C-alpha positions as CSV (number, residue, x, y, z in Angstrom):
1,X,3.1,71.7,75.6
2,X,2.8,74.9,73.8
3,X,-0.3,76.4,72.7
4,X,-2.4,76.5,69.5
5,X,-0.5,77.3,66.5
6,X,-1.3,81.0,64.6
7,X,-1.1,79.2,61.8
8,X,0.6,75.6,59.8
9,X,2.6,75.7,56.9
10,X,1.5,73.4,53.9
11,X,3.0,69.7,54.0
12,X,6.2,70.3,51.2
13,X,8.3,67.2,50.2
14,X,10.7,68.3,53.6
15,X,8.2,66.9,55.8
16,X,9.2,64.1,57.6
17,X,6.2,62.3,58.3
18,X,2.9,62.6,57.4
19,X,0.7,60.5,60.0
20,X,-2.9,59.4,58.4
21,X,-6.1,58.5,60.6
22,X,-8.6,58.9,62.7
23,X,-8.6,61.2,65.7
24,X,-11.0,62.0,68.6
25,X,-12.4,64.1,71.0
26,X,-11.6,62.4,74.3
27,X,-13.2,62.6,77.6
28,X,-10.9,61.9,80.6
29,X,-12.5,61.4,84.2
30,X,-12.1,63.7,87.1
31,X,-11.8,60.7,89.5
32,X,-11.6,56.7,89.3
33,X,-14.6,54.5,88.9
34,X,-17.2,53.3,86.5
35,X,-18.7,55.6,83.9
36,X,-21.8,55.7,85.7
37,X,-20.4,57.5,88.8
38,X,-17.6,60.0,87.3
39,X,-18.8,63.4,88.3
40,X,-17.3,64.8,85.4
41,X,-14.8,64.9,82.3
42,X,-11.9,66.8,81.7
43,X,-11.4,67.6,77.5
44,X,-8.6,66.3,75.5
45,X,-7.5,64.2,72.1
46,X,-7.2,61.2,70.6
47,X,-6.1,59.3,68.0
48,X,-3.4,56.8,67.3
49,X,-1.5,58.8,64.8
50,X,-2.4,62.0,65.3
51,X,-0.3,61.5,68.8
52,X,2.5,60.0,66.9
53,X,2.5,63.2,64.6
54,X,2.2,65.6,68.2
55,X,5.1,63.2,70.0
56,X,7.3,63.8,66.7
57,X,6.7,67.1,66.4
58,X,7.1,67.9,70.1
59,X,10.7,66.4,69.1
60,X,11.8,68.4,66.6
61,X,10.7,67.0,63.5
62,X,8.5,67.8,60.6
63,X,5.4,66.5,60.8
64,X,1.9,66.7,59.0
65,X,-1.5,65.2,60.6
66,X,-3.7,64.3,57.2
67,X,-7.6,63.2,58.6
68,X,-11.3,64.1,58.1
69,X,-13.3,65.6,61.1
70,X,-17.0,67.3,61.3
71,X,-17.4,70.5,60.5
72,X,-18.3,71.2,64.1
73,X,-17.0,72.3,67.6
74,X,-15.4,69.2,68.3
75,X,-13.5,69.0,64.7
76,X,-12.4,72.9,65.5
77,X,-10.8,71.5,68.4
78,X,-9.3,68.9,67.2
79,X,-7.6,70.8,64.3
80,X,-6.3,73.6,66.3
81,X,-5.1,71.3,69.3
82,X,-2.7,69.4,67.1
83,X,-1.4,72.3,65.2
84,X,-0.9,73.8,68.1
85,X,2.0,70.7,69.0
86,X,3.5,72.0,65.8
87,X,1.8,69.7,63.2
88,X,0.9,70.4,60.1
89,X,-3.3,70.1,59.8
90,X,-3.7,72.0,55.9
91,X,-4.6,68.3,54.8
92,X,-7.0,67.7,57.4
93,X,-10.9,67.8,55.2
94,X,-14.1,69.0,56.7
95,X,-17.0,66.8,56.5
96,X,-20.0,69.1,56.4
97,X,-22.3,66.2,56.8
98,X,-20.8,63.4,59.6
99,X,-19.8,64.7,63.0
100,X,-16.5,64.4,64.9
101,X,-16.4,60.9,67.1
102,X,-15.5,61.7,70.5
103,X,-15.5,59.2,73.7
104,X,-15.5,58.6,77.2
105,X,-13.4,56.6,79.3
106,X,-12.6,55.6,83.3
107,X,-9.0,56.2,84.7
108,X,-7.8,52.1,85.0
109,X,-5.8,50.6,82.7
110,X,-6.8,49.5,79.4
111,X,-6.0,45.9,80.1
112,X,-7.6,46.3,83.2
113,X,-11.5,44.2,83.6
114,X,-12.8,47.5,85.3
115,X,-11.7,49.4,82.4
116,X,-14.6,51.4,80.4
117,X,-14.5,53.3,77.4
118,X,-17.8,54.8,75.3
119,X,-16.6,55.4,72.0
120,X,-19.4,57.4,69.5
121,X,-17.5,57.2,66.7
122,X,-20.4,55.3,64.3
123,X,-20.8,57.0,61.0
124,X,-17.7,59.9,62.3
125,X,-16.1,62.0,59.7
126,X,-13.0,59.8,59.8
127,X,-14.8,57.1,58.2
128,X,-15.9,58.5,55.4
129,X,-12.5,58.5,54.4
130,X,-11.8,56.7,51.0
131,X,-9.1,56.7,48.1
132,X,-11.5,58.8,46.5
133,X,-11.4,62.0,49.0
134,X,-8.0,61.6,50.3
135,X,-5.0,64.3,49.4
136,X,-2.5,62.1,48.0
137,X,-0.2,65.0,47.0
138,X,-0.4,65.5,51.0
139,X,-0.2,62.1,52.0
140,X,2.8,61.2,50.2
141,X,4.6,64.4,50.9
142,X,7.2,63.0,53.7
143,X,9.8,60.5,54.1
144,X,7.9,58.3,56.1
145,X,3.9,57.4,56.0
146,X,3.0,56.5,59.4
147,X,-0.6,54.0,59.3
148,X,-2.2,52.1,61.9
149,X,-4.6,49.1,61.7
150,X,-7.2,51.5,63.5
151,X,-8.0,53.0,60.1
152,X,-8.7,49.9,58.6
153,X,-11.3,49.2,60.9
154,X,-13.6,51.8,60.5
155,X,-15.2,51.2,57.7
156,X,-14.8,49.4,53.8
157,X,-13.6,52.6,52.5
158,X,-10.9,53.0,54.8
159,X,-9.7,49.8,54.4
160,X,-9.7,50.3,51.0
161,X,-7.7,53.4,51.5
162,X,-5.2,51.3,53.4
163,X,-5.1,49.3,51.0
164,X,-4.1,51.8,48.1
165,X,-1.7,53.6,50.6
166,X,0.5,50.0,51.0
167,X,0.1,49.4,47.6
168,X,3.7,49.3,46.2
169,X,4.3,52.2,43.7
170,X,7.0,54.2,42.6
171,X,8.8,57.0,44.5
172,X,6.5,55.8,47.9
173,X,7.8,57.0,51.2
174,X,8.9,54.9,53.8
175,X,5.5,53.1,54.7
176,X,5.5,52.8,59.0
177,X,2.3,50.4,60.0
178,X,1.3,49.9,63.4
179,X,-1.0,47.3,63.9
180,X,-2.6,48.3,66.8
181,X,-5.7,45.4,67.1
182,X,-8.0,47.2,68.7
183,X,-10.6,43.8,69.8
184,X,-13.6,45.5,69.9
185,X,-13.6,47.5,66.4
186,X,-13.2,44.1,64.8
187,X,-16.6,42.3,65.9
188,X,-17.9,40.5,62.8
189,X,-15.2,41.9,61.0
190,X,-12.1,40.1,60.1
191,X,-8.8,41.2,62.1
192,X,-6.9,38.9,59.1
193,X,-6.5,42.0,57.1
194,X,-4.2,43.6,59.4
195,X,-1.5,41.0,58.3
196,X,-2.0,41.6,54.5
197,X,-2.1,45.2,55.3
198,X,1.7,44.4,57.4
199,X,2.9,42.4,55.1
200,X,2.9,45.8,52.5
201,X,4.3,47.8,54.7
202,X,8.3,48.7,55.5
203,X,8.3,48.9,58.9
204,X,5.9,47.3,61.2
205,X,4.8,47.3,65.5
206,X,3.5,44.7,66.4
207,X,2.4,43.9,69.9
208,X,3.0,40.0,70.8
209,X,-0.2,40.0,72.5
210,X,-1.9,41.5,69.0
211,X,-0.1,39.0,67.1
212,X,-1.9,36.2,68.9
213,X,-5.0,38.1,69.7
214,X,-5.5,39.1,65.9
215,X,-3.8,36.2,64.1
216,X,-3.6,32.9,66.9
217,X,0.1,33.4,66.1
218,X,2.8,33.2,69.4
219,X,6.3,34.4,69.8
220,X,8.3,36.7,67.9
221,X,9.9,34.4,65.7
222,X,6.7,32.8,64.3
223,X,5.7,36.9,64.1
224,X,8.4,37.6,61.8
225,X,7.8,34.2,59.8
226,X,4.3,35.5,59.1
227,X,5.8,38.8,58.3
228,X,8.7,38.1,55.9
229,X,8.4,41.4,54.1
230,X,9.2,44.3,56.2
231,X,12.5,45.9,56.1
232,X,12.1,46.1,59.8
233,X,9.4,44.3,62.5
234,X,9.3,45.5,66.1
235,X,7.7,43.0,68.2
236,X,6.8,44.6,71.0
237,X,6.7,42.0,74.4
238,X,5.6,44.2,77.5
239,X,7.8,44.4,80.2
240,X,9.9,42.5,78.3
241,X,10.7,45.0,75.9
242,X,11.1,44.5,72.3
243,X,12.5,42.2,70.0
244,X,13.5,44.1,66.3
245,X,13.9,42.0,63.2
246,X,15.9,44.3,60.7
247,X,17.2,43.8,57.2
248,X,17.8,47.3,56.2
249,X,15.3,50.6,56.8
250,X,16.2,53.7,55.6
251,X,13.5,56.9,55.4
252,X,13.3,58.1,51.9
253,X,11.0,57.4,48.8
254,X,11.3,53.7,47.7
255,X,11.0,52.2,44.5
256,X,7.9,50.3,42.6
257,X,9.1,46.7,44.5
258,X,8.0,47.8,48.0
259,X,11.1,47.0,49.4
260,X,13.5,48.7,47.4
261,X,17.4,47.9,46.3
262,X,18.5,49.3,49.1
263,X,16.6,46.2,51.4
264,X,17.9,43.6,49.1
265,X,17.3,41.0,52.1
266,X,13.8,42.2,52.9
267,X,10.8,39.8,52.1
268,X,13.0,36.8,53.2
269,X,13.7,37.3,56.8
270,X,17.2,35.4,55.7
271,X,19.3,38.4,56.4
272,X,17.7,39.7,59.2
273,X,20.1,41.4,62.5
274,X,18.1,40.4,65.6
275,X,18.3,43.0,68.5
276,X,16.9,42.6,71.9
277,X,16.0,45.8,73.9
278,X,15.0,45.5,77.6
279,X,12.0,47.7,78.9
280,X,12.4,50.2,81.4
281,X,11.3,50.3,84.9
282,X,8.9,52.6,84.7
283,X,6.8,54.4,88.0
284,X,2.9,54.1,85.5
285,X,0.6,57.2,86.4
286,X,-1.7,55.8,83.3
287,X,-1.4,53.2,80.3
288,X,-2.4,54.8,77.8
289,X,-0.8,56.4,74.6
290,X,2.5,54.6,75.5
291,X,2.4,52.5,72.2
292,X,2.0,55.8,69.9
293,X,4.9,57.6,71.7
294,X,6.9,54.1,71.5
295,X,6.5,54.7,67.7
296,X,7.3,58.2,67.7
297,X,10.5,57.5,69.5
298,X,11.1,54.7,67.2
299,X,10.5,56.9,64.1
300,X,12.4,60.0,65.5
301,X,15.5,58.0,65.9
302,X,14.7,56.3,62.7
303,X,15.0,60.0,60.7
304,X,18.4,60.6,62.5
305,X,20.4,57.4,61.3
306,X,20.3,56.0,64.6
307,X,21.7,52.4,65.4
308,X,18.7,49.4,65.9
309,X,18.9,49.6,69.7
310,X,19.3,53.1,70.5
311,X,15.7,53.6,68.0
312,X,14.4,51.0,70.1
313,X,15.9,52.7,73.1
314,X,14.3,56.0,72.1
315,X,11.1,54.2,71.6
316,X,11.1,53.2,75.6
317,X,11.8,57.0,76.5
318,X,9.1,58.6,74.9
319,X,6.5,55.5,76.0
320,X,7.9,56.0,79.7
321,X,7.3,59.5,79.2
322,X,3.4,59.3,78.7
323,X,3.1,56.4,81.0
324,X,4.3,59.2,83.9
325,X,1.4,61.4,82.8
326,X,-2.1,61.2,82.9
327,X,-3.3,61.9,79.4
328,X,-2.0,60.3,76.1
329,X,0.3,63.1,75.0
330,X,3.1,65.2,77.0
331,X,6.3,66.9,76.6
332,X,9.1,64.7,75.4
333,X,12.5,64.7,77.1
334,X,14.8,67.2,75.2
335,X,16.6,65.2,72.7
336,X,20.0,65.6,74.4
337,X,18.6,64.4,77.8
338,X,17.0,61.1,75.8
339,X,20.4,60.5,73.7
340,X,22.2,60.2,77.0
341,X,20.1,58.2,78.7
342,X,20.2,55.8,75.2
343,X,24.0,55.6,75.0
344,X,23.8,54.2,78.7
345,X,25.6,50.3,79.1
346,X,23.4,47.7,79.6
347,X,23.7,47.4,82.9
348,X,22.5,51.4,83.6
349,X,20.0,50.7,81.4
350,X,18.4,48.2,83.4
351,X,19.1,49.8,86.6
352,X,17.1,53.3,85.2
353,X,13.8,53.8,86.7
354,X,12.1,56.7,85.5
355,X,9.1,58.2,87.6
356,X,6.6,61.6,87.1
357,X,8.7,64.6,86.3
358,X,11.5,62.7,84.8
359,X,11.9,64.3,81.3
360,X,12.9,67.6,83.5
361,X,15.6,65.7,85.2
362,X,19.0,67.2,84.6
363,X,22.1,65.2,84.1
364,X,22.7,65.6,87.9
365,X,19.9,64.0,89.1
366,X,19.7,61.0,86.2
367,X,23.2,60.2,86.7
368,X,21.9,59.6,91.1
369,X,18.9,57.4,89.8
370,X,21.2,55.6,87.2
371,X,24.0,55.0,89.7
């Protein structure tokens, strides 16, 4: 990826997405095993949608990272890593006061029992986030608003910035909400919220696993009955891929009815196109930051008009492309590389398996593993 930016250009109405929330120092280990016994950690970053803003920016677009880190070390770092993918960071605030959270965690999976992670993240910048400290000028400045369910969990104020940031209102952007139930940020809290915060929203991820995790509700059908709203619900199902329910999404401010004339059918499910999209086969290195870059990919394809299938299609891409890396961020395939591997038939698709080093395949060498 290319360096740290000399310098970011303030978020203007071109941007195409401005991505809010929280985002960490992380510490990856320099060998397997429990936290106890790693040697040492290796430096990098965090954060749901600041990695959606680095993935889409890595792609080509506009994006803006809006968030509040310490005025320390760590939030230098933080700030000049993601410019330096090409985001925008002039709305990120300095908290002279709270420190920047940072964390440690082992190299297994995150659904894995052995799997450890230290988070020290109480009483971080990022949760002193409220609707009273917040840019909105900033925030609202792009096409889309990318959110995640993370926010919300980090304290009353920020989910009662969420909660102002769904709101319906005129001339909103697009309004893009990742769940993203994280279990252990909702003891004695109440993971309900996450569905009135979806149900504002335009387009919504959902993992099946969250849905019944969060919510005791199973199946993707019975997702999108609880979810009647959104223009457009991705149901993500593992290695089964996804499932979209779509009544019309298009990028652009909306109107004061949060789902706009354009999504006359939204809020009823009644009109909804149903699309299916297999997983890839995909050669894992490490399982983590493949549901941001799913998203990215999803919302990149989203800003270029892009039928259902192929944004879902793009959405596999960029995941396989930080599950065949070690860290939660990498280099995206170039966009021509990704566009032909998404206008493959079904039956290439399913028979693509895409391993370390893929995104520098050229056509030669996809059209051997494709055949």
């Amino acid at each position: 990826m290319p360096g740290p930016a000399a310098g970011t250009a303030h978020a203007a109405t071109t941007t195409d997405v401005v991505c809010l929330g929280e985002s960490m120092v992380t510490f990856l280990p320099s060998q397997p095993g429990r936290l106890a016994d790693v040697p040492s950690f290796g430096r990098g970053i965090g954060g749901a949608e600041s990695n959606v803003a680095c993935a889409l920016a890595a792609a080509g677009h506009r994006a803006a990272w809006v968030g509040r880190v310490g005025a320390d070390g760590f939030g230098d770092h933080l700030v000049e890593t993601i410019a330096g993918y090409g985001v925008d960071t002039s709305a990120v605030r300095r908290d002279p006061d709270r420190p920047t959270g940072i964390y440690f965690r082992t190299a297994t999976d995150r659904g894995a029992g052995a799997h450890e992670v230290a988070y020290y993240r109480a009483g971080s910048a990022a949760s002193a986030m409220s609707p009273s400290n917040v840019p909105y000028g900033e925030v609202f400045a792009g096409r889309i608003l990318h959110l995640s369910g993370i926010t919300a969990a980090l304290s009353a104020d920020c989910l009662e910035l969420l909660r102002e940031l769904t709101a319906p209102r005129q001339g909103r952007p697009l309004v893009s909400f990742d769940v993203n139930h994280r279990p252990h940020l909702w003891r004695g809290g109440d993971a309900s919220v996450l569905l009135e915060l979806a149900r504002r929203a335009d387009l919504v991820f959902v993992g099946e696993d969250e849905a019944e995790g969060a919510w005791g509700i199973v199946g993707a059908e019975a997702i999108r009955a609880a979810l009647p709203e959104p223009s457009a619900l991705v149901v993500k199902r593992g290695s089964a891929g996804a499932t979209v329910f779509a009544s019309g999404l298009r990028p652009g401010p909306r109107s004061s009815n949060a789902g706009g004339a354009e999504d006359a059918a939204a809020g009823t499910g009644s009109g909804d196109t149903v699309t299916v999209v297999p997983a890839l086969h995909v050669d894992v290195v490490a399982a983590v930051g493949a549901g941001d870059a799913f998203a990215a990919g999803f919302l990149s394809a989203t800003l270029r008009g892009l039928p259902v299938r192929d944004r879902v299609r793009h959405g596999h891409l960029m995941a396989a492309a930080v599950l065949t890396v070690p860290g939660d961020l990498t280099e995206p395939p170039a966009r021509d590389h990704a566009d032909r591997l998404a206008a493959l038939d079904d039956g290439a698709w399913g028979r693509l398996r895409l391993g370390p080093g893929w995104t520098a395949a050229d056509r030669a060498s996809e059209e051997v593993r494709t055949s």
